[in-house]
DNA sequence: GTCTGTGCAAACGCTTTGCAGCCCT
DNA sequence: AGGGCTGCAAAGCGTTTGCACAGAC
């Protein structure tokens, strides 16, 4: 199962990504990108903070996530927990990145699902060994009043 | 577009529902059920609290929502906001209740979508006048390790 | 009368913000 | 040099919890 980014970035590559998106190459931003690019599943801010061994303040991570999101470098993912998760979205231009997740309600293990078709979903998920499945399909958009 | 419950409950009916699910007929529980049954869209705890004009403490509402959820009387809905919404799920047995939502990212207006099929979804949503659609389809379940 | 439900107040976890100093360009 | 970035501390918000009292059965 592929990583959402496909590339495990090293520090130099992370710096180039930042430059491409018009952001400064700070230590914290580089470290966050490296951590995200090595994760197979979306990470919470707390998880990123732990990965960085308290080398930076958690509020800085929140601020950087806001900047990354603004630049569409990451996706914010909500998996029914009481916090957000984030994953890199660097492949969005190629339209290769659209996917969804399965999370275990017991242990919170998260698996990726690459195909976006309901029939395929059901087959793939049962292959993954998940039971007692529940799903939520929610939309946001700009309504006629607001556009 | 139908209400998720179909029945607007009065106080007596709400009391009967509570009895059916083995819960006490307290003023607060009855009021919450009446408010939820009259709403076309899922409500947050804060919205319910406002509807009740501070006649009860907000922590009591949280506690009651937990009980209702335990009894599967309500669904907790996450629409990408930083709080949960709740809707009645009294028709679940008839399997008539499965549906999803569209929320406007500007004004938070929420519309219901009754059919659960991705092709139908796209047609229905464009008919509703929504633009710049984004969707999330997320699954939870019990993974092979945990079951 | 017993058990459950409630209001109040405090605490919790995640997230945001103000400020002073530091680092990137 | 100048503006963005950071750590720290405090506050914000939604939510949970402890306690003493009131209400349901």
CSV table of N, CA and C (backbone and C1' of nucleotides) in Angstrom, one decimal, chain B residues 26 28 57 60 63 67, chain C residues 4-9:
chain,number,residue,atom,x,y,z
B,26,UNK,N,-36.9,12.3,31.9
B,26,UNK,CA,-36.7,13.6,32.6
B,26,UNK,C,-37.0,14.8,31.6
B,28,UNK,N,-35.2,17.3,30.8
B,28,UNK,CA,-34.1,17.6,29.9
B,28,UNK,C,-34.1,16.6,28.7
B,57,UNK,N,-28.2,22.9,32.1
B,57,UNK,CA,-26.8,23.1,32.0
B,57,UNK,C,-26.2,22.4,30.7
B,60,UNK,N,-25.1,18.8,31.1
B,60,UNK,CA,-26.2,17.8,31.2
B,60,UNK,C,-26.5,17.3,29.8
B,63,UNK,N,-23.9,14.9,28.7
B,63,UNK,CA,-24.2,13.6,29.3
B,63,UNK,C,-25.3,12.8,28.7
B,67,UNK,N,-25.6,9.2,26.6
B,67,UNK,CA,-26.6,8.1,26.8
B,67,UNK,C,-27.4,7.7,25.6
C,4,DT,P,-28.6,3.4,38.8
C,4,DT,O5',-29.2,4.7,38.0
C,4,DT,C5',-30.5,4.8,37.7
C,4,DT,C4',-30.9,6.2,37.3
C,4,DT,C3',-29.9,7.0,36.4
C,4,DT,O3',-30.6,7.7,35.4
C,4,DT,C1',-30.3,8.3,38.3
C,5,DG,P,-29.8,8.6,34.3
C,5,DG,O5',-30.5,10.0,34.4
C,5,DG,C5',-31.7,10.3,35.1
C,5,DG,C4',-31.8,11.8,35.4
C,5,DG,C3',-31.0,12.6,34.4
C,5,DG,O3',-31.8,13.8,34.2
C,5,DG,C1',-30.2,13.0,36.7
C,6,DT,P,-31.2,15.0,33.3
C,6,DT,O5',-30.6,16.0,34.4
C,6,DT,C5',-31.5,16.8,35.2
C,6,DT,C4',-30.8,17.7,36.1
C,6,DT,C3',-29.8,18.7,35.5
C,6,DT,O3',-30.5,20.0,35.4
C,6,DT,C1',-28.9,17.7,37.4
C,7,DG,P,-29.8,21.2,34.7
C,7,DG,O5',-29.0,21.9,35.9
C,7,DG,C5',-29.6,22.4,37.0
C,7,DG,C4',-28.6,23.0,38.0
C,7,DG,C3',-27.7,24.1,37.3
C,7,DG,O3',-27.5,25.2,38.2
C,7,DG,C1',-26.3,22.3,38.2
C,8,DC,P,-26.8,26.6,37.9
C,8,DC,O5',-25.4,26.5,38.5
C,8,DC,C5',-25.2,26.1,39.9
C,8,DC,C4',-23.8,25.7,40.1
C,8,DC,C3',-22.8,26.5,39.5
C,8,DC,O3',-22.0,27.2,40.4
C,8,DC,C1',-22.2,24.2,39.3
C,9,DA,P,-20.9,28.4,40.0
C,9,DA,O5',-19.6,27.6,40.2
C,9,DA,C5',-19.4,26.6,41.2
C,9,DA,C4',-18.2,25.8,41.0
C,9,DA,C3',-17.0,26.6,40.3
C,9,DA,O3',-15.8,26.3,41.0
C,9,DA,C1',-17.5,24.6,39.1
